[in-house]
Amino acid sequence: MSDPISDQTLRQTPLADLHRDLGGRMVPFAGFAMPLQFPSGILAEHNQVRSAAGLFDVSHMGQVSLVGDNVEAVAAALETVTPGNIIGLAPGRMRYTVLLGDDGGIIDDLMVTRPSPDNGERRLALVVNADRRDRDLAYLRQRLPGIDVKLHDDRALLALQGPQAAAALERHAAGASDLRFMASATFDCDGIACQVSRSGYTGEDGFEVSVAAAELVSVARALLDEAEIEPIGLGARDSLRLEAGLCLYGHDLNETTSPVEADLGFTIAKRRREEGGFAGAERILGELRDGPARLRVGLQLDGRAPAREGAEILDDAGRKVGIVTSGSFGPTAGVAIAMGYVEPSAAVSGTILTLKVRSRDLAATVVEMPFVPHRYHKKPA
């Protein structure tokens, strides 16, 4: 029987055949055929990442370079459409930021890396969301005159996440375990040049590994041969990022959402708050001063039954005060959890709210995020 996903007009990552060989259940995602889960199941994959290490195919993400006369000019240009301190980004370091429209809405959330000097002093490297890639490229090309915006379709990306990820990767890429959190460098991985960053989307310590697409299968197979590492699909990736309190674009973020509303105020650097000069600054600085009309909050439900995206959020008088944007059972948290946007009066930690889930009313409490503590690798500089 043919795989229905392979018969659709979906893009295939370089690991698509390997996913199928490993028993991956393939589904459409952002225009790609991607594994939802492997035979062990989503719960086992989630627990694998929390206890050992898991390997994710994230090759659907867009890898982009911004190239100019020098890296300072590129950083200054990027600061016109992002609120972060990109000019101050040191070589070999990376930063999470948001791409903003003129109305202050989030066009995409992305990672920005300033490569170390031996990787070129004229560019910044971006990783953008798969289903926003075309939108991002067009917007950057429109808004950054004089900057060459290059998409690297010849590159692929893996994410290796979990408390045993560093030890396993070190056997293949000597020195990678010494990377600081949110740092990036080039390593020899079993004779293959890889750009490795210490970052991720699970709340666990981990790495993202950029490699030439033609070499991806070799790197992935070598890592999967390690006893600590198992393949992980989109299902566990979603439950892990939700427990970590991390946003998913198109659900928790969109072009109407500001970084202040999304509780991403940390992306707005102190200097940028004082100087402005970025797209949407009037709205965003006004919200920092006066408060936004709504806020992203964490919600812990009473019991295991989850509330899914779109569920209405009601206050104690039965008035609609918000909507759920992400929700599921949190295997590590041990309860159903959700994120959503509510009016500021309902955003105070400890507030009891009601979630309308089909014909049922589920009690929920506003709680601080993350739902499960982050375990990123932090050590002194």
Short mmCIF file of C-alpha atoms in Angstrom, two decimals:
data_model
loop_
_atom_site.label_atom_id
_atom_site.label_comp_id
_atom_site.label_asym_id
_atom_site.label_seq_id
_atom_site.Cartn_x
_atom_site.Cartn_y
_atom_site.Cartn_z
CA MET A 1 0.00 0.00 0.00
CA SER A 2 1.48 3.38 -0.96
CA ASP A 3 2.17 6.08 1.58
CA PRO A 4 -0.54 8.73 0.95
CA ILE A 5 1.82 11.47 2.07
CA SER A 6 4.39 10.54 -0.57
CA ASP A 7 1.68 10.88 -3.22
CA GLN A 8 0.82 14.45 -2.28
CA THR A 9 2.54 17.54 -3.62
CA LEU A 10 4.51 18.01 -0.42
CA ARG A 11 8.19 18.78 -0.08
CA GLN A 12 10.36 16.02 1.32
CA THR A 13 13.26 16.69 3.67
CA PRO A 14 16.52 14.80 3.05
CA LEU A 15 15.50 12.48 5.92
CA ALA A 16 12.06 11.55 4.55
CA ASP A 17 13.10 8.03 3.49
CA LEU A 18 14.87 7.45 6.80
CA HIS A 19 11.75 8.52 8.70
CA ARG A 20 9.73 5.96 6.78
CA ASP A 21 12.37 3.27 7.32
CA LEU A 22 12.12 3.96 11.06
CA GLY A 23 8.33 3.59 10.99
CA GLY A 24 7.52 7.29 11.13
CA ARG A 25 3.88 8.24 10.63
CA MET A 26 4.13 11.00 8.03
CA VAL A 27 1.74 13.97 7.97
CA PRO A 28 1.58 17.28 6.09
CA PHE A 29 3.17 20.16 8.00
CA ALA A 30 4.02 23.60 6.60
CA GLY A 31 4.09 22.19 3.08
CA PHE A 32 6.40 19.29 4.00
CA ALA A 33 5.89 15.61 4.72
CA MET A 34 7.04 15.30 8.33
CA PRO A 35 6.92 12.53 10.97
CA LEU A 36 4.18 13.03 13.54
CA GLN A 37 5.45 10.10 15.61
CA PHE A 38 7.44 6.91 15.48
CA PRO A 39 6.31 3.43 16.64
CA SER A 40 7.09 4.05 20.32
CA GLY A 41 4.42 6.79 20.37
CA ILE A 42 4.24 10.45 21.36
CA LEU A 43 4.29 9.88 25.13
CA ALA A 44 7.40 7.68 24.97
CA GLU A 45 9.11 10.18 22.67
CA HIS A 46 8.28 13.05 25.03
CA ASN A 47 9.71 11.15 27.99
CA GLN A 48 12.77 10.15 25.95
CA VAL A 49 13.70 13.80 25.48
CA ARG A 50 13.10 14.66 29.13
CA SER A 51 15.19 11.71 30.37
CA ALA A 52 17.85 11.08 27.71
CA ALA A 53 18.00 12.59 24.20
CA GLY A 54 15.92 12.84 21.06
CA LEU A 55 16.72 13.75 17.46
CA PHE A 56 14.32 15.98 15.53
CA ASP A 57 14.32 16.69 11.80
CA VAL A 58 13.84 20.46 11.51
CA SER A 59 15.03 20.74 7.93
CA HIS A 60 11.71 22.34 6.98
CA MET A 61 12.89 25.50 8.73
CA GLY A 62 14.37 28.18 6.50
CA GLN A 63 18.10 28.94 6.79
CA VAL A 64 18.79 32.45 5.53
CA SER A 65 21.86 34.68 5.26
CA LEU A 66 21.80 38.48 5.25
CA VAL A 67 24.94 39.72 3.51
CA GLY A 68 26.19 43.30 3.24
CA ASP A 69 29.35 45.36 3.08
CA ASN A 70 30.08 44.46 6.72
CA VAL A 71 28.26 42.78 9.57
CA GLU A 72 27.61 46.07 11.38
CA ALA A 73 25.72 47.39 8.36
CA VAL A 74 23.71 44.17 8.17
CA ALA A 75 22.87 44.35 11.89
CA ALA A 76 21.81 47.99 11.64
CA ALA A 77 19.52 47.14 8.73
CA LEU A 78 17.96 44.20 10.59
CA GLU A 79 17.31 46.43 13.61
CA THR A 80 14.84 48.43 11.51
CA VAL A 81 12.46 45.45 11.50
CA THR A 82 13.35 43.75 14.82
CA PRO A 83 13.40 45.15 18.38
CA GLY A 84 16.53 43.36 19.59
CA ASN A 85 20.08 44.56 20.11
CA ILE A 86 21.43 43.00 16.93
CA ILE A 87 24.29 45.49 16.61
CA GLY A 88 25.59 44.34 20.00
CA LEU A 89 25.49 40.65 19.13
CA ALA A 90 29.00 39.25 19.65
CA PRO A 91 30.69 36.92 17.14
CA GLY A 92 29.67 33.32 17.71
CA ARG A 93 26.50 34.29 19.60
CA MET A 94 22.82 34.01 18.71
CA ARG A 95 19.61 35.71 19.79
CA TYR A 96 15.89 35.02 19.64
CA THR A 97 13.93 37.91 18.15
CA VAL A 98 10.77 38.78 16.25
CA LEU A 99 10.26 40.22 12.78
CA LEU A 100 7.81 43.12 13.04
CA GLY A 101 5.34 44.78 10.73
CA ASP A 102 4.67 48.51 10.77
CA ASP A 103 1.64 47.98 13.02
CA GLY A 104 3.77 46.16 15.61
CA GLY A 105 2.43 42.70 14.75
CA ILE A 106 4.78 39.71 14.63
CA ILE A 107 5.49 38.54 11.08
CA ASP A 108 7.67 35.71 12.40
CA ASP A 109 9.81 34.70 15.36
CA LEU A 110 13.34 33.67 14.48
CA MET A 111 16.90 33.05 15.60
CA VAL A 112 19.71 35.41 14.55
CA THR A 113 23.36 34.33 14.70
CA ARG A 114 26.48 36.41 14.16
CA PRO A 115 29.00 33.88 12.83
CA SER A 116 32.49 33.77 14.32
CA PRO A 117 35.12 35.70 12.31
CA ASP A 118 36.41 32.62 10.52
CA ASN A 119 32.91 32.18 9.06
CA GLY A 120 32.77 35.61 7.48
CA GLU A 121 32.36 39.13 8.80
CA ARG A 122 29.78 40.32 6.27
CA ARG A 123 26.70 38.36 7.24
CA LEU A 124 24.14 37.35 9.81
CA ALA A 125 22.48 33.92 9.76
CA LEU A 126 18.75 33.50 10.40
CA VAL A 127 16.55 30.48 11.03
CA VAL A 128 12.90 31.21 10.20
CA ASN A 129 9.69 29.23 10.42
CA ALA A 130 8.86 26.98 7.46
CA ASP A 131 5.39 28.33 6.73
CA ARG A 132 6.62 31.95 7.04
CA ARG A 133 9.70 31.56 4.88
CA ASP A 134 8.33 33.07 1.67
CA ARG A 135 6.67 35.90 3.58
CA ASP A 136 9.89 36.62 5.50
CA LEU A 137 12.09 36.59 2.41
CA ALA A 138 9.84 38.98 0.49
CA TYR A 139 9.56 41.31 3.48
CA LEU A 140 13.28 41.35 4.21
CA ARG A 141 14.13 42.00 0.57
CA GLN A 142 11.64 44.86 0.49
CA ARG A 143 12.71 46.44 3.76
CA LEU A 144 16.50 45.92 3.70
CA PRO A 145 17.81 47.68 0.59
CA GLY A 146 21.46 47.00 -0.07
CA ILE A 147 21.35 43.70 1.85
CA ASP A 148 21.53 40.41 -0.05
CA VAL A 149 18.91 38.04 1.40
CA LYS A 150 19.91 34.45 0.57
CA LEU A 151 17.90 31.28 1.23
CA HIS A 152 20.07 28.19 1.73
CA ASP A 153 18.02 25.31 0.35
CA ASP A 154 21.23 23.31 0.18
CA ARG A 155 21.40 23.22 3.99
CA ALA A 156 19.44 21.01 6.37
CA LEU A 157 18.89 21.15 10.12
CA LEU A 158 18.70 18.70 13.03
CA ALA A 159 17.79 19.36 16.64
CA LEU A 160 19.32 17.14 19.33
CA GLN A 161 17.62 17.73 22.67
CA GLY A 162 17.75 16.27 26.16
CA PRO A 163 19.98 15.97 29.24
CA GLN A 164 22.25 13.41 27.57
CA ALA A 165 22.50 15.28 24.24
CA ALA A 166 25.84 16.92 25.01
CA ALA A 167 27.61 13.69 25.93
CA ALA A 168 26.29 11.91 22.83
CA LEU A 169 27.15 14.75 20.43
CA GLU A 170 30.66 15.10 21.90
CA ARG A 171 31.54 11.61 20.64
CA HIS A 172 31.01 12.86 17.08
CA ALA A 173 31.87 16.57 17.30
CA ALA A 174 34.75 17.08 19.72
CA GLY A 175 34.37 20.31 21.68
CA ALA A 176 30.66 20.79 21.01
CA SER A 177 29.80 20.04 24.64
CA ASP A 178 31.82 23.12 25.67
CA LEU A 179 29.56 25.50 23.76
CA ARG A 180 27.75 28.05 25.91
CA PHE A 181 23.97 28.39 25.72
CA MET A 182 22.98 30.53 22.71
CA ALA A 183 26.45 30.18 21.17
CA SER A 184 27.32 28.82 17.73
CA ALA A 185 30.50 27.46 16.12
CA THR A 186 31.70 25.15 13.33
CA PHE A 187 32.68 21.59 14.25
CA ASP A 188 34.00 18.53 12.47
CA CYS A 189 31.30 15.91 12.95
CA ASP A 190 32.77 12.58 11.85
CA GLY A 191 34.58 14.36 9.03
CA ILE A 192 31.57 16.49 8.04
CA ALA A 193 31.57 20.24 8.66
CA CYS A 194 28.58 21.22 10.83
CA GLN A 195 27.44 24.56 12.24
CA VAL A 196 26.32 23.74 15.79
CA SER A 197 24.39 26.01 18.15
CA ARG A 198 23.46 25.30 21.77
CA SER A 199 19.78 26.07 21.67
CA GLY A 200 16.45 24.38 21.11
CA TYR A 201 12.69 24.31 21.47
CA THR A 202 12.04 21.84 24.30
CA GLY A 203 13.25 23.57 27.47
CA GLU A 204 16.01 20.98 27.72
CA ASP A 205 19.72 21.36 27.07
CA GLY A 206 20.40 20.67 23.44
CA PHE A 207 21.80 21.63 20.08
CA GLU A 208 20.78 22.52 16.57
CA VAL A 209 23.06 21.18 13.84
CA SER A 210 23.14 22.78 10.39
CA VAL A 211 24.73 20.62 7.73
CA ALA A 212 24.87 20.34 3.94
CA ALA A 213 21.66 18.62 2.84
CA ALA A 214 23.66 15.94 1.02
CA GLU A 215 25.37 14.97 4.30
CA LEU A 216 22.27 14.99 6.52
CA VAL A 217 21.48 11.28 6.39
CA SER A 218 25.05 10.37 7.38
CA VAL A 219 24.98 12.71 10.38
CA ALA A 220 21.52 11.60 11.47
CA ARG A 221 22.34 7.88 11.24
CA ALA A 222 25.53 8.34 13.23
CA LEU A 223 23.66 10.13 16.02
CA LEU A 224 20.80 7.63 16.03
CA ASP A 225 23.36 4.85 16.55
CA GLU A 226 24.00 6.28 20.02
CA ALA A 227 22.15 4.44 22.79
CA GLU A 228 20.87 7.69 24.33
CA ILE A 229 19.20 9.00 21.17
CA GLU A 230 15.85 8.12 19.59
CA PRO A 231 14.00 9.79 16.68
CA ILE A 232 11.27 12.22 17.74
CA GLY A 233 8.28 13.49 15.76
CA LEU A 234 6.12 16.60 15.67
CA GLY A 235 3.70 15.35 18.33
CA ALA A 236 6.28 15.23 21.11
CA ARG A 237 7.93 18.41 19.81
CA ASP A 238 4.62 20.20 20.42
CA SER A 239 4.02 18.83 23.92
CA LEU A 240 7.63 19.58 24.91
CA ARG A 241 7.54 23.20 23.70
CA LEU A 242 4.17 23.79 25.37
CA GLU A 243 5.47 22.55 28.74
CA ALA A 244 8.43 24.91 28.21
CA GLY A 245 6.01 27.81 27.64
CA LEU A 246 7.33 28.47 24.13
CA CYS A 247 5.21 29.94 21.34
CA LEU A 248 4.27 28.27 18.06
CA TYR A 249 3.85 30.71 15.19
CA GLY A 250 0.38 30.61 13.62
CA HIS A 251 -1.11 29.56 16.95
CA ASP A 252 0.31 31.66 19.80
CA LEU A 253 1.76 34.33 17.50
CA ASN A 254 0.50 36.01 14.33
CA GLU A 255 0.62 39.31 12.48
CA THR A 256 -1.92 40.91 14.84
CA THR A 257 0.03 39.98 17.99
CA SER A 258 2.64 42.31 19.46
CA PRO A 259 5.65 41.08 21.44
CA VAL A 260 4.28 42.86 24.53
CA GLU A 261 0.95 41.02 24.28
CA ALA A 262 2.83 37.76 23.71
CA ASP A 263 4.89 38.22 26.92
CA LEU A 264 8.03 38.48 24.78
CA GLY A 265 9.13 41.78 26.23
CA PHE A 266 12.63 40.36 26.69
CA THR A 267 13.08 40.59 22.92
CA ILE A 268 12.89 44.39 23.15
CA ALA A 269 16.38 45.51 24.18
CA LYS A 270 16.86 48.37 26.64
CA ARG A 271 18.57 50.51 24.03
CA ARG A 272 15.74 49.91 21.56
CA ARG A 273 13.15 50.90 24.19
CA GLU A 274 14.98 54.20 24.59
CA GLU A 275 15.76 54.85 20.92
CA GLY A 276 12.87 53.22 19.06
CA GLY A 277 13.53 53.22 15.33
CA PHE A 278 12.05 49.78 14.57
CA ALA A 279 8.89 48.79 12.73
CA GLY A 280 5.83 49.08 14.96
CA ALA A 281 7.71 51.02 17.64
CA GLU A 282 4.85 53.43 18.30
CA ARG A 283 2.45 50.65 19.24
CA ILE A 284 5.00 48.55 21.08
CA LEU A 285 6.52 51.34 23.16
CA GLY A 286 3.01 52.55 23.94
CA GLU A 287 2.06 49.08 25.22
CA LEU A 288 5.20 48.95 27.35
CA ARG A 289 4.20 52.29 28.84
CA ASP A 290 0.43 51.87 29.18
CA GLY A 291 -0.08 48.12 29.04
CA PRO A 292 -1.50 45.99 26.20
CA ALA A 293 -5.15 45.13 25.59
CA ARG A 294 -4.47 41.42 26.18
CA LEU A 295 -1.72 39.17 27.51
CA ARG A 296 -0.50 35.64 26.85
CA VAL A 297 -0.84 33.51 29.99
CA GLY A 298 -0.30 29.96 31.12
CA LEU A 299 -3.31 27.94 32.22
CA GLN A 300 -3.31 24.80 34.35
CA LEU A 301 -6.51 22.79 34.13
CA ASP A 302 -8.07 20.70 36.86
CA GLY A 303 -7.44 17.18 35.62
CA ARG A 304 -6.16 15.53 32.47
CA ALA A 305 -8.77 16.61 29.90
CA PRO A 306 -7.13 19.18 27.60
CA ALA A 307 -8.49 22.38 26.11
CA ARG A 308 -7.53 22.84 22.49
CA GLU A 309 -6.89 25.91 20.40
CA GLY A 310 -9.99 28.05 19.98
CA ALA A 311 -11.60 27.26 23.33
CA GLU A 312 -13.20 30.33 24.89
CA ILE A 313 -11.92 31.58 28.24
CA LEU A 314 -14.56 32.92 30.66
CA ASP A 315 -14.26 34.83 33.94
CA ASP A 316 -16.20 34.04 37.11
CA ALA A 317 -19.18 36.01 35.79
CA GLY A 318 -19.32 33.91 32.61
CA ARG A 319 -18.00 36.74 30.43
CA LYS A 320 -15.62 35.86 27.61
CA VAL A 321 -12.21 37.33 28.43
CA GLY A 322 -9.97 35.43 26.05
CA ILE A 323 -9.20 32.42 23.89
CA VAL A 324 -6.91 29.38 24.08
CA THR A 325 -4.14 29.28 21.47
CA SER A 326 -2.35 26.03 22.46
CA GLY A 327 -3.32 23.20 24.76
CA SER A 328 -2.68 19.54 25.55
CA PHE A 329 -1.95 17.15 28.36
CA GLY A 330 1.54 17.82 29.73
CA PRO A 331 3.19 14.43 30.34
CA THR A 332 5.94 15.84 32.58
CA ALA A 333 3.68 18.40 34.24
CA GLY A 334 1.18 15.62 34.94
CA VAL A 335 -1.86 17.80 34.18
CA ALA A 336 -3.58 19.40 31.22
CA ILE A 337 -2.01 22.74 30.32
CA ALA A 338 -2.73 25.53 27.87
CA MET A 339 -1.68 28.97 26.75
CA GLY A 340 -4.00 31.72 25.64
CA TYR A 341 -4.66 35.44 25.50
CA VAL A 342 -6.83 37.14 28.11
CA GLU A 343 -7.76 40.63 29.18
CA PRO A 344 -5.23 42.11 31.64
CA SER A 345 -7.70 41.83 34.53
CA ALA A 346 -7.74 38.05 34.03
CA ALA A 347 -3.98 37.67 33.63
CA VAL A 348 -3.02 37.73 37.31
CA SER A 349 -1.39 34.51 38.53
CA GLY A 350 -3.83 32.50 40.61
CA THR A 351 -6.95 33.75 38.81
CA ILE A 352 -9.59 31.03 38.37
CA LEU A 353 -11.13 30.90 34.89
CA THR A 354 -13.42 28.60 32.92
CA LEU A 355 -12.55 27.08 29.54
CA LYS A 356 -15.41 26.16 27.22
CA VAL A 357 -14.50 22.82 25.65
CA ARG A 358 -17.37 21.71 23.41
CA SER A 359 -20.25 21.15 25.84
CA ARG A 360 -18.06 21.05 28.94
CA ASP A 361 -16.82 23.76 31.28
CA LEU A 362 -13.29 23.08 32.53
CA ALA A 363 -11.82 24.96 35.47
CA ALA A 364 -8.36 26.42 34.97
CA THR A 365 -5.93 28.56 36.96
CA VAL A 366 -3.61 31.21 35.57
CA VAL A 367 -0.05 30.08 36.40
CA GLU A 368 3.47 31.28 35.74
CA MET A 369 5.31 29.71 32.82
CA PRO A 370 7.18 27.54 32.02
CA PHE A 371 5.00 24.67 33.21
CA VAL A 372 8.15 22.53 33.51
CA PRO A 373 11.41 24.26 34.56
CA HIS A 374 13.89 24.96 31.79
CA ARG A 375 17.14 23.03 31.97
CA TYR A 376 19.22 24.99 29.50
CA HIS A 377 22.99 24.70 29.78
CA LYS A 378 24.12 27.72 31.74
CA LYS A 379 27.67 28.31 32.91
CA PRO A 380 29.83 31.37 33.56
CA ALA A 381 31.35 33.08 30.54
#
